[in-house]
mmCIF file of C-alpha atoms in Angstrom:
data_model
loop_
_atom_site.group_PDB
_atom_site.id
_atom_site.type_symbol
_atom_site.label_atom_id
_atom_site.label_comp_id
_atom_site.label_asym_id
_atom_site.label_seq_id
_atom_site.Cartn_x
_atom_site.Cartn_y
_atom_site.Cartn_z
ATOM 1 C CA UNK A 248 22.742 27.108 -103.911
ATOM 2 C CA UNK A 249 22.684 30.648 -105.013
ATOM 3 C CA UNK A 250 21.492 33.923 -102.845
ATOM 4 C CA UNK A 251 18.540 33.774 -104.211
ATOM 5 C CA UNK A 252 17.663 30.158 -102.801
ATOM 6 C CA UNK A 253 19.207 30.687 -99.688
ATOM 7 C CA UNK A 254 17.518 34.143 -98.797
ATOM 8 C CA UNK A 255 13.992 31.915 -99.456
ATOM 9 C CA UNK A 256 15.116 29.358 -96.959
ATOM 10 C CA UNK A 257 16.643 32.547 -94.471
ATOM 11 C CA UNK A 258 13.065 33.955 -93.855
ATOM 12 C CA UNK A 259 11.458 30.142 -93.766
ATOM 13 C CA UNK A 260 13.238 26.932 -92.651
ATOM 14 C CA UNK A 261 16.471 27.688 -91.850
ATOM 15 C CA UNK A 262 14.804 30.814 -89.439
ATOM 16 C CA UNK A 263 12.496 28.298 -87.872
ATOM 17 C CA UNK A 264 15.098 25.508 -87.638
ATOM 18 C CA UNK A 265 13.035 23.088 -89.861
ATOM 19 C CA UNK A 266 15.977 22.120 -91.730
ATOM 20 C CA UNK A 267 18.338 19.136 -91.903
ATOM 21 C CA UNK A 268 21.950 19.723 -91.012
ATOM 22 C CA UNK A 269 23.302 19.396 -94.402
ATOM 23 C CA UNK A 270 21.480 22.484 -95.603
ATOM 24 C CA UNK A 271 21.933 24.325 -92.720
ATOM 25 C CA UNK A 272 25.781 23.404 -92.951
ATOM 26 C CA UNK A 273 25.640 24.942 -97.025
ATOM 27 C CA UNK A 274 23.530 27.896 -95.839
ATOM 28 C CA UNK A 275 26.156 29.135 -92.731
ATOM 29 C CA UNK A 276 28.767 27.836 -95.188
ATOM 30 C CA UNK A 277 27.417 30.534 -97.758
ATOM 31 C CA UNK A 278 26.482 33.274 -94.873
ATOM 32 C CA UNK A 279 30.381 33.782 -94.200
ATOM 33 C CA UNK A 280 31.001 34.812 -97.712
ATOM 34 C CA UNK A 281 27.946 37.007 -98.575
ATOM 35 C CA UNK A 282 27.364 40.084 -96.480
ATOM 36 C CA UNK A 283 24.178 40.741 -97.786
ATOM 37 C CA UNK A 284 22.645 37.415 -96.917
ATOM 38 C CA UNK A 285 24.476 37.602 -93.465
ATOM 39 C CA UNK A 286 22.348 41.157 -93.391
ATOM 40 C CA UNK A 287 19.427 39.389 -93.890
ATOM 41 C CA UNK A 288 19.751 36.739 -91.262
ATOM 42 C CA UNK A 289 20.509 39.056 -88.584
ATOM 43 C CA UNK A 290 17.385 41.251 -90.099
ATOM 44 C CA UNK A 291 15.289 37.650 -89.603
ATOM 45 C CA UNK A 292 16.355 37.155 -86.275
ATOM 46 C CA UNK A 293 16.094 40.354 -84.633
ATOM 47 C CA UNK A 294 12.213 40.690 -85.952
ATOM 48 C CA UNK A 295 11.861 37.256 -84.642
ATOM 49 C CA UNK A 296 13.096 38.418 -81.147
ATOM 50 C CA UNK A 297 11.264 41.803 -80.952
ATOM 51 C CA UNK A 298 8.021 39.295 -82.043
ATOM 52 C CA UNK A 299 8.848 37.213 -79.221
ATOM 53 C CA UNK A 300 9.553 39.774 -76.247
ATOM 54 C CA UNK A 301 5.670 40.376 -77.006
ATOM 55 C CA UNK A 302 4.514 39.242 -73.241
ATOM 56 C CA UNK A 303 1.242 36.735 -72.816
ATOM 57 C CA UNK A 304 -1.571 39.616 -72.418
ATOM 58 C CA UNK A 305 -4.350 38.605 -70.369
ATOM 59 C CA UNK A 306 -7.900 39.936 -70.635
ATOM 60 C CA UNK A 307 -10.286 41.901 -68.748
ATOM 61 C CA UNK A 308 -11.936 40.046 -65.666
ATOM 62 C CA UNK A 309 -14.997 40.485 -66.905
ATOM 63 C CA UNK A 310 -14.565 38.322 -69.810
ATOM 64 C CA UNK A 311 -14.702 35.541 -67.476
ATOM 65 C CA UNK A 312 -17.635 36.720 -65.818
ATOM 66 C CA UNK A 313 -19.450 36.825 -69.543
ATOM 67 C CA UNK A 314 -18.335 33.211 -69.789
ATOM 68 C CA UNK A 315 -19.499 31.772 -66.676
ATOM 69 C CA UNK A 316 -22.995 34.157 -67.098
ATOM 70 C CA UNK A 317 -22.931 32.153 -70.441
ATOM 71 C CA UNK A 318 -22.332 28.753 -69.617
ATOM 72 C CA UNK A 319 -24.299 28.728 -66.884
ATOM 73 C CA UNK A 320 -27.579 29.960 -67.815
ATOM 74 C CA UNK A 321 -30.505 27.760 -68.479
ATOM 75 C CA UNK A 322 -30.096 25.886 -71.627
ATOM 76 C CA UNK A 323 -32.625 26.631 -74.522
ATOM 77 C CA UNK A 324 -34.560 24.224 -76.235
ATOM 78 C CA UNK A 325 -32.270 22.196 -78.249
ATOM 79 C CA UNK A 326 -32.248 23.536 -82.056
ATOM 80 C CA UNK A 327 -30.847 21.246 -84.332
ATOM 81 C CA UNK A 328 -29.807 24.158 -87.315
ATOM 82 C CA UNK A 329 -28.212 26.109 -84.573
ATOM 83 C CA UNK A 330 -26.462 23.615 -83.232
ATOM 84 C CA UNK A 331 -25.039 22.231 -86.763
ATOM 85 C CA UNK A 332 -24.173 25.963 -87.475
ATOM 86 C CA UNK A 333 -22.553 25.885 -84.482
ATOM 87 C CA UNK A 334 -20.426 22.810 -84.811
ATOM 88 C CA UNK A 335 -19.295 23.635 -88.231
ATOM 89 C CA UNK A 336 -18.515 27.204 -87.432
ATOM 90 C CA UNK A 337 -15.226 25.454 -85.054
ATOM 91 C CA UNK A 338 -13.673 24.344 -88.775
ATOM 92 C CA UNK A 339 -15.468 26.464 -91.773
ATOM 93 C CA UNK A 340 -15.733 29.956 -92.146
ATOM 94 C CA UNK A 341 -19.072 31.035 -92.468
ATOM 95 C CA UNK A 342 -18.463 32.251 -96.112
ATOM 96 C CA UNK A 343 -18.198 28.182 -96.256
ATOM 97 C CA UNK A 344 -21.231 27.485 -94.633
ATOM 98 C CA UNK A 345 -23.351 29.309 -96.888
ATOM 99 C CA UNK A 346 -22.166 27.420 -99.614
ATOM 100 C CA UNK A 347 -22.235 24.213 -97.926
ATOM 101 C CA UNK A 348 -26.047 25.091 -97.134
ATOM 102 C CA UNK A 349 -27.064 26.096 -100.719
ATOM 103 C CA UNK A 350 -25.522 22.988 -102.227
ATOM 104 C CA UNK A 351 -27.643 20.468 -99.970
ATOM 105 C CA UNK A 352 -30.445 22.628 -100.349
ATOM 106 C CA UNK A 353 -29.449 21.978 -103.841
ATOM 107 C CA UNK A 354 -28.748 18.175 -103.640
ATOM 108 C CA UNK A 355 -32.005 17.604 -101.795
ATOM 109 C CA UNK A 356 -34.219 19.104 -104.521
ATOM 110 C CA UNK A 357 -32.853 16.666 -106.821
ATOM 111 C CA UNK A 358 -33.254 13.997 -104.689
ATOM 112 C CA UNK A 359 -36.689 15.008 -104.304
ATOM 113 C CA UNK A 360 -37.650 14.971 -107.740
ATOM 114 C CA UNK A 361 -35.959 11.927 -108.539
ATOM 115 C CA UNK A 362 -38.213 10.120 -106.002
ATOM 116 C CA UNK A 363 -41.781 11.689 -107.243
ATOM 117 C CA UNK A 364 -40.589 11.339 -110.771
ATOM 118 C CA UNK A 365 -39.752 7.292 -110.872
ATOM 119 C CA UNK A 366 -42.456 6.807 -108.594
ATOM 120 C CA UNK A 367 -45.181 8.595 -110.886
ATOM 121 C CA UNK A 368 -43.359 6.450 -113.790
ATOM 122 C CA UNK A 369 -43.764 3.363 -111.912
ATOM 123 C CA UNK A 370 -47.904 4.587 -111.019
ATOM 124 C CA UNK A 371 -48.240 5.293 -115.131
ATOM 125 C CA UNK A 372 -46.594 1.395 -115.900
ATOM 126 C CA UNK A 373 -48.597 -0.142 -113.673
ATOM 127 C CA UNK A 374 -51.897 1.509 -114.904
ATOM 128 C CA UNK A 375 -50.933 0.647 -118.539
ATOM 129 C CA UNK A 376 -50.173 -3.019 -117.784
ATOM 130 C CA UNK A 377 -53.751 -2.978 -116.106
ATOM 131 C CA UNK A 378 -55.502 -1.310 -119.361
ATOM 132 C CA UNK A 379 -53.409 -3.800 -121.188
ATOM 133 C CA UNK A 380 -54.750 -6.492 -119.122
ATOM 134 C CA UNK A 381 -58.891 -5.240 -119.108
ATOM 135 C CA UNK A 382 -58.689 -4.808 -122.806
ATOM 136 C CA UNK A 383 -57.046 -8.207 -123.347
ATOM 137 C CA UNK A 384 -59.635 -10.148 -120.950
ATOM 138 C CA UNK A 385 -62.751 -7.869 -122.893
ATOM 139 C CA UNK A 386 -61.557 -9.309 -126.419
ATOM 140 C CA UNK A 387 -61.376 -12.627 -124.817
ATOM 141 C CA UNK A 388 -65.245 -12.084 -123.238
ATOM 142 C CA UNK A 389 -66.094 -10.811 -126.947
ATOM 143 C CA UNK A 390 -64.674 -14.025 -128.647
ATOM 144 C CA UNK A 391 -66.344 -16.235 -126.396
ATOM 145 C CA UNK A 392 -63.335 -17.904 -124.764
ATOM 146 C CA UNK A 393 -64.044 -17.049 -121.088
ATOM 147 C CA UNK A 394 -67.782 -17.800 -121.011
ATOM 148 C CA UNK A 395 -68.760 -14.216 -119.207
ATOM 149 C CA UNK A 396 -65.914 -15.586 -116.302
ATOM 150 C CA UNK A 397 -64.801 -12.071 -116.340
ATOM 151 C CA UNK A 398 -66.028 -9.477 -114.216
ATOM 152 C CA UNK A 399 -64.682 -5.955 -114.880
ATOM 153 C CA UNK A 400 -63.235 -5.075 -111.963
ATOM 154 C CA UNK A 401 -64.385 -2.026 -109.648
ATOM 155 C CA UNK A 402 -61.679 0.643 -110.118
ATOM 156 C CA UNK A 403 -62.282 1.580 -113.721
ATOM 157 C CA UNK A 404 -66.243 1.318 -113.198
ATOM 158 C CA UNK B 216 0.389 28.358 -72.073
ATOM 159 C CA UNK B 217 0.030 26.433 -69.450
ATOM 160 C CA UNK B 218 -0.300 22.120 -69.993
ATOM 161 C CA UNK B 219 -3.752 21.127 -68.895
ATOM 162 C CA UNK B 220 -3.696 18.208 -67.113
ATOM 163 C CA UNK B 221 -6.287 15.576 -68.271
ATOM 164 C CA UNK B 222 -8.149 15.196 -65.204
ATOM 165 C CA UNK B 223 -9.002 18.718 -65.398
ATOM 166 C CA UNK B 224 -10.486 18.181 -68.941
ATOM 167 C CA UNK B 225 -12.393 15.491 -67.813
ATOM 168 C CA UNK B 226 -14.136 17.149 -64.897
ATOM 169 C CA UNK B 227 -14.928 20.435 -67.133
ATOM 170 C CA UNK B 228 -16.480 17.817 -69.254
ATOM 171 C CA UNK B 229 -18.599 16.792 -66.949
ATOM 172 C CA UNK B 230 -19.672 20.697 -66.505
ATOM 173 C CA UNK B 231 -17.451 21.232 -63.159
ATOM 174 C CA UNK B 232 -17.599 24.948 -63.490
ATOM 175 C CA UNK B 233 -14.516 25.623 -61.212
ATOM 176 C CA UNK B 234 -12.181 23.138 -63.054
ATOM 177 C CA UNK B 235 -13.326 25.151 -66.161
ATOM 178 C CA UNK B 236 -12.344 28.148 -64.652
ATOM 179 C CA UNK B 237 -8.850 26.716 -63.785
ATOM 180 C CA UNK B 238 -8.493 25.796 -67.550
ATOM 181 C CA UNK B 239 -9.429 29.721 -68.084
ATOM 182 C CA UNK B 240 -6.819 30.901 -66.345
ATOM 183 C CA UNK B 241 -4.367 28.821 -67.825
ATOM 184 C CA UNK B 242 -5.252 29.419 -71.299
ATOM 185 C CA UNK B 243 -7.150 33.359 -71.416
ATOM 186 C CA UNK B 244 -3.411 34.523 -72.136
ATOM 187 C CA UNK B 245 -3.112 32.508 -74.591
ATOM 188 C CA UNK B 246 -6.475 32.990 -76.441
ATOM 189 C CA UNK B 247 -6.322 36.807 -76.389
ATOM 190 C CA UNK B 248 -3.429 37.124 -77.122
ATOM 191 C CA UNK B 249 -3.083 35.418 -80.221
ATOM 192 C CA UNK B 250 -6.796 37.209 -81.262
ATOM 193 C CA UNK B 251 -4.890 40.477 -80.360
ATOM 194 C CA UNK B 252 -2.159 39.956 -82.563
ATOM 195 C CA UNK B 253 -4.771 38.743 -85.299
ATOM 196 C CA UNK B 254 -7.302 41.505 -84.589
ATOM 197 C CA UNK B 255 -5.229 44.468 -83.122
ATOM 198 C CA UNK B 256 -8.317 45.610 -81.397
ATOM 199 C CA UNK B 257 -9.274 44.694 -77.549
ATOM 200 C CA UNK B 258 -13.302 44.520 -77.347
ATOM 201 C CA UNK B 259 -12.513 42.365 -80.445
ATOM 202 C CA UNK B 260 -10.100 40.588 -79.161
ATOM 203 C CA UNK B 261 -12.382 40.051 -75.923
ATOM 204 C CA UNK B 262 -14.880 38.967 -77.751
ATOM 205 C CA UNK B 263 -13.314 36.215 -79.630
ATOM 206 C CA UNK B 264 -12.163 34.953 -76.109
ATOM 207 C CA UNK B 265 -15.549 34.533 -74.642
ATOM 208 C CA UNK B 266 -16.469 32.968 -77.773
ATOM 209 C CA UNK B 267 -13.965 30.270 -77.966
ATOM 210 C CA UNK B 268 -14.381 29.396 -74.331
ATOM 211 C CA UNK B 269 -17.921 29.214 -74.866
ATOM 212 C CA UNK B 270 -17.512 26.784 -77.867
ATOM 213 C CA UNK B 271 -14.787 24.900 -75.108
ATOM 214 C CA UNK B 272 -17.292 24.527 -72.941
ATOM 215 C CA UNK B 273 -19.829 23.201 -74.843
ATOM 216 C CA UNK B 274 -17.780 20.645 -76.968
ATOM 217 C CA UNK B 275 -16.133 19.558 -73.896
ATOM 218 C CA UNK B 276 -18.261 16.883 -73.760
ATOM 219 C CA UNK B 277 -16.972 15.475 -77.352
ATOM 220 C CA UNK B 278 -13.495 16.023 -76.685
ATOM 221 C CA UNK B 279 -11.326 12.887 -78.132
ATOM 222 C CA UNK B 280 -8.777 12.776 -74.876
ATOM 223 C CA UNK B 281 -6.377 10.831 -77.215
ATOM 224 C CA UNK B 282 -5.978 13.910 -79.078
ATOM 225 C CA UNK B 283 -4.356 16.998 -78.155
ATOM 226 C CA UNK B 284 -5.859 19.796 -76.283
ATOM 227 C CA UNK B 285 -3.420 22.162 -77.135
ATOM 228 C CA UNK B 286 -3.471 21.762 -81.042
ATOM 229 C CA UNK B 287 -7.463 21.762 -80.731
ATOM 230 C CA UNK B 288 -7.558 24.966 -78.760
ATOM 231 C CA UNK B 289 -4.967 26.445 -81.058
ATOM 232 C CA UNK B 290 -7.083 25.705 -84.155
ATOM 233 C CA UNK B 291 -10.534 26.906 -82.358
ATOM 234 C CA UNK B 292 -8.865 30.479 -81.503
ATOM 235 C CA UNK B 293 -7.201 30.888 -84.514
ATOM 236 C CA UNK B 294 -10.169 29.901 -86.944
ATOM 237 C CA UNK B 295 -12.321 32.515 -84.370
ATOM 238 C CA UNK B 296 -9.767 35.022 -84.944
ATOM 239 C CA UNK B 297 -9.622 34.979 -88.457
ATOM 240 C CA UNK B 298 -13.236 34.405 -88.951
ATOM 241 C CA UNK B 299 -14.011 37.488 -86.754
ATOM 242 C CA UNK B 300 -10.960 39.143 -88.881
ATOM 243 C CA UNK B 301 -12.837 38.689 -92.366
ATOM 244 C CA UNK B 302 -15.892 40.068 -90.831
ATOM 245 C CA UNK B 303 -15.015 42.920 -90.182
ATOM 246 C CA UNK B 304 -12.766 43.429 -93.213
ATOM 247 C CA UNK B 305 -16.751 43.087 -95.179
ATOM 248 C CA UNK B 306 -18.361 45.320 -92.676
ATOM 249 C CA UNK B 307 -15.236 47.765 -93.033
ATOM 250 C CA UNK B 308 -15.137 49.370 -89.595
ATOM 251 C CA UNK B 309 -12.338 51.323 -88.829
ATOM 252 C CA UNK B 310 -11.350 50.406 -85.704
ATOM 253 C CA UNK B 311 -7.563 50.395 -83.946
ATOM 254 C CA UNK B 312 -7.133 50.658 -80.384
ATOM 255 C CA UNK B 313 -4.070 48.459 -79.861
ATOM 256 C CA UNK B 314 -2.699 51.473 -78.786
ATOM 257 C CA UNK B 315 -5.371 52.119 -76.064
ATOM 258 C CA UNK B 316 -4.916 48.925 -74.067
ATOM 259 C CA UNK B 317 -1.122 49.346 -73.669
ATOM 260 C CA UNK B 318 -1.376 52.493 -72.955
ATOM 261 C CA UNK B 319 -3.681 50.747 -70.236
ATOM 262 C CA UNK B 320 -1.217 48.643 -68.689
ATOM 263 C CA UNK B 321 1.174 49.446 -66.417
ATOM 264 C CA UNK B 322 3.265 52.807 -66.937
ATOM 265 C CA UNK B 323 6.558 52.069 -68.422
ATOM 266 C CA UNK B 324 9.946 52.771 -67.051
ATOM 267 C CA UNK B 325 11.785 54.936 -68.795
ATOM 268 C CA UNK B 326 14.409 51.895 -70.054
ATOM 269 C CA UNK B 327 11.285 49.899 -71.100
ATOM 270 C CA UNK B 328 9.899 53.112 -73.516
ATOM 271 C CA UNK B 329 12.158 51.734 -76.072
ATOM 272 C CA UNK B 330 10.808 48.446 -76.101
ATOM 273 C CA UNK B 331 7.447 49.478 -75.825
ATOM 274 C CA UNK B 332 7.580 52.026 -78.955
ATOM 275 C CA UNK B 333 9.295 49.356 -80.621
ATOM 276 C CA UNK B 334 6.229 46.494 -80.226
ATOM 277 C CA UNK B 335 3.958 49.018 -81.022
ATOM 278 C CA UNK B 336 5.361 49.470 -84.478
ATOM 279 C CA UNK B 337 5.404 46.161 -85.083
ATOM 280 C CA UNK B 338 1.716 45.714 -84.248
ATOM 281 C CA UNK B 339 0.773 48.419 -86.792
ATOM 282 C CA UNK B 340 3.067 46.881 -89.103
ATOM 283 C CA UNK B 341 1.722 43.431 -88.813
ATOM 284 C CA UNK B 342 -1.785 44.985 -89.214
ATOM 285 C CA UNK B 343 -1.233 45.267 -93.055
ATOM 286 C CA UNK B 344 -0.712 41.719 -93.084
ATOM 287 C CA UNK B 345 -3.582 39.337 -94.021
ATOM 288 C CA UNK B 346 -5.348 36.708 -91.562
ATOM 289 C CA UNK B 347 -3.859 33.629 -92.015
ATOM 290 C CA UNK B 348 0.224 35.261 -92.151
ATOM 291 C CA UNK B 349 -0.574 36.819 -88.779
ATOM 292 C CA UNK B 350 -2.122 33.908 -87.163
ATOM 293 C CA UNK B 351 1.065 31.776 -88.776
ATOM 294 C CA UNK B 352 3.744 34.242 -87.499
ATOM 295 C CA UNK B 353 1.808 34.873 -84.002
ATOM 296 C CA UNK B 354 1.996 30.984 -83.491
ATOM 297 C CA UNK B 355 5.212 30.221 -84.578
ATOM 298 C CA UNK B 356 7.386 33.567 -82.939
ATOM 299 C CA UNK B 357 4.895 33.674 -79.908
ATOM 300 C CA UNK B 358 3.886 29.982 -79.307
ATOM 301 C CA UNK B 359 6.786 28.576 -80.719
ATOM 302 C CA UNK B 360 4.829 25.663 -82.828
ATOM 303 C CA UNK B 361 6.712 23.929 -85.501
ATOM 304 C CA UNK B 362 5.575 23.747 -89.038
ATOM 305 C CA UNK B 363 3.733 20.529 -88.517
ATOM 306 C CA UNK B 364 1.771 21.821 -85.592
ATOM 307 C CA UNK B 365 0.453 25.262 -87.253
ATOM 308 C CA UNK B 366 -0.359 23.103 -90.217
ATOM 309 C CA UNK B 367 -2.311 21.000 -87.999
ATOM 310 C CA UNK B 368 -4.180 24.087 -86.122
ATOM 311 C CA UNK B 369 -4.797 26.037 -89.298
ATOM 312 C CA UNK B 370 -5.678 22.882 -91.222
ATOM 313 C CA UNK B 371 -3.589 23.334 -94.240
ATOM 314 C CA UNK B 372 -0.781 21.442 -95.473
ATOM 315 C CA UNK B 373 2.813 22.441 -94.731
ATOM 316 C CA UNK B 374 4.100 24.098 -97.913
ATOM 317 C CA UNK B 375 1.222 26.672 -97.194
ATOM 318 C CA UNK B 376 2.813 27.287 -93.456
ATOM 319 C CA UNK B 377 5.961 27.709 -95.101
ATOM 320 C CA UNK B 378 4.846 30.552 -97.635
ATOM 321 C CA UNK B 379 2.612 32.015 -95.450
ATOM 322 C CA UNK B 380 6.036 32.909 -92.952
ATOM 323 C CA UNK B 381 8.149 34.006 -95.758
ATOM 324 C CA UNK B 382 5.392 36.445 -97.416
ATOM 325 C CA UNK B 383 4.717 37.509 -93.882
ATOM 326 C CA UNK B 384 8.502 37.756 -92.772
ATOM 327 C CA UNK B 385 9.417 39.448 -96.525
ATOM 328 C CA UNK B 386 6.726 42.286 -95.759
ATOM 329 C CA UNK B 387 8.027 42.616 -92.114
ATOM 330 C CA UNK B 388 11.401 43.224 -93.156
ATOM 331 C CA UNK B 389 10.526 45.472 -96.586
ATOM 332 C CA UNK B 390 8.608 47.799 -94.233
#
């Protein structure tokens, strides 16, 4: 491994001991021949202990006192857009969300008009086969072969 | 932060507003702090705390107990953190008072001044980096999760983890 390879794995891996022991045996092996990556190590590690002398701040006490005011007042009535907003805001940012909510809008439109659309083909087949049908039966009537049997039926009268 | 025992979980669940609270206290720290470190601004940071524990509360109730709570509060506050972080980077409000709330805290001794100026120039410096880097560093340095576990929280594979700490570490240690 060159410097190069083992300054990326200094301020990654090897900093953060998520490294097998071979590597880390090649990378300590390297560090006591190369000043400047043995600069860089110590440079890793004392950032990484000024980052975490940082103490646990706590907050204000009336941030609990928001909370419980919260969680405690009557709930409203139950909205089921607020509450998917809600539930998706935990994992997607709302950037997200906005495109999430333009594609269904999106994907439901086309469902839409796929449904009217074979449906008003399926009206227009059905009418034909019934034209079809009354003009077959008249010809019959005219040649004689159903003896006035027929009787037109209401719809088309 | 503190480990929550299970039972406790359960009766917040069941809206037991007192075991809530004692899941409050053992995870506020936590919460604000990382949204400190994200946010470097208090009533920010305060607000992103009510609003996860809000959220807690109220998915409480859907809470798979075989999974972890830790990993699922982890990726609730960071996800608020860095939400409320890119919303205010588009609304472009200046706002830094970092500063203010330790100066808040309790007056240093004079061998603690040191220390003090030192984490203060570290917060400004970690200011100029974006987001997700700060929320990586904060959890790894501060909480001490591994890899796997920040990958889990931030929902993002590994290899991003792992570039995310080096650009973050590389701009650290250039400035």
């Amino acid at each position: 491994m060159d410097c190069k390879e083992i300054r990326k794995l200094l301020i990654s891996d090897y900093a953060d001991n998520e490294i097998g022991l071979k590597t880390k045996q090649i990378i300590q092996g390297h560090l006591s021949n190369c000043p400047a990556c043995r600069e860089l190590e110590q440079k890793v590690a004392s950032l990484s202990n000024k980052l975490k002398e940082a103490k646990e701040i706590l907050p204000a006490e009336e941030v609990w006192q928001k909370i419980r005011a919260e969680i405690t007042q009557p709930q409203e009535a139950f909205n089921l857009l607020d509450w998917l907003k809600d539930k998706l805001s935990l994992f997607i940012p709302p950037k997200r969300l906005a495109y999430a909510y333009a594609a269904s809008a999106i994907m439901i439109l086309f469902v839409f008009l796929f449904i009217t659309q074979t449906r008003g083909n399926r009206e227009k087949t059905v009418e034909n086969y019934i034209i079809e049908q009354v003009e077959f039966m008249d010809s019959l009537d005219a040649a004689g072969i159903t003896n006035g049997l027929y009787i037109e039926p209401d719809i088309f009268s | 932060m503190k480990d929550i025992p299970l039972e406790l979980i359960q009766r917040a669940a069941d809206k037991d507003i007192q075991a809530f609270e004692e899941i409050y206290k053992g995870c506020c720290g936590f919460v604000y702090s990382v949204a400190l470190k994200i946010l470097n601004n208090n009533q920010d940071a305060q607000d992103v705390t009510q609003d996860v524990f809000v959220k807690l509360y109220n998915s409480l109730k859907g809470f798979n107990f075989k999974s972890s709570f830790k990993t699922w509060l982890y990726r609730i506050t960071a996800n608020s953190a860095i939400n409320a972080y890119n919303k205010r980077k588009r609304e472009t409000i200046p706002r830094v008072d970092f500063e203010a709330i330790k100066d808040t805290l309790a007056a240093p001794e004079k061998q603690d001044y040191l220390k003090q100026e030192n984490e203060k120039k570290l917060d400004s410096m970690m200011d100029i980096l974006p987001a997700q880097q700060k929320a990586c560093l904060t959890l790894r340095e501060i909480q001490g999760l591994s890899y796997q576990e920040i990958a889990r929280a931030l929902k993002v594979n590994k290899n991003s983890v792992r570039t995310w700490l080096r650009r973050a570490r590389k701009t650290l240690i250039d400035n």
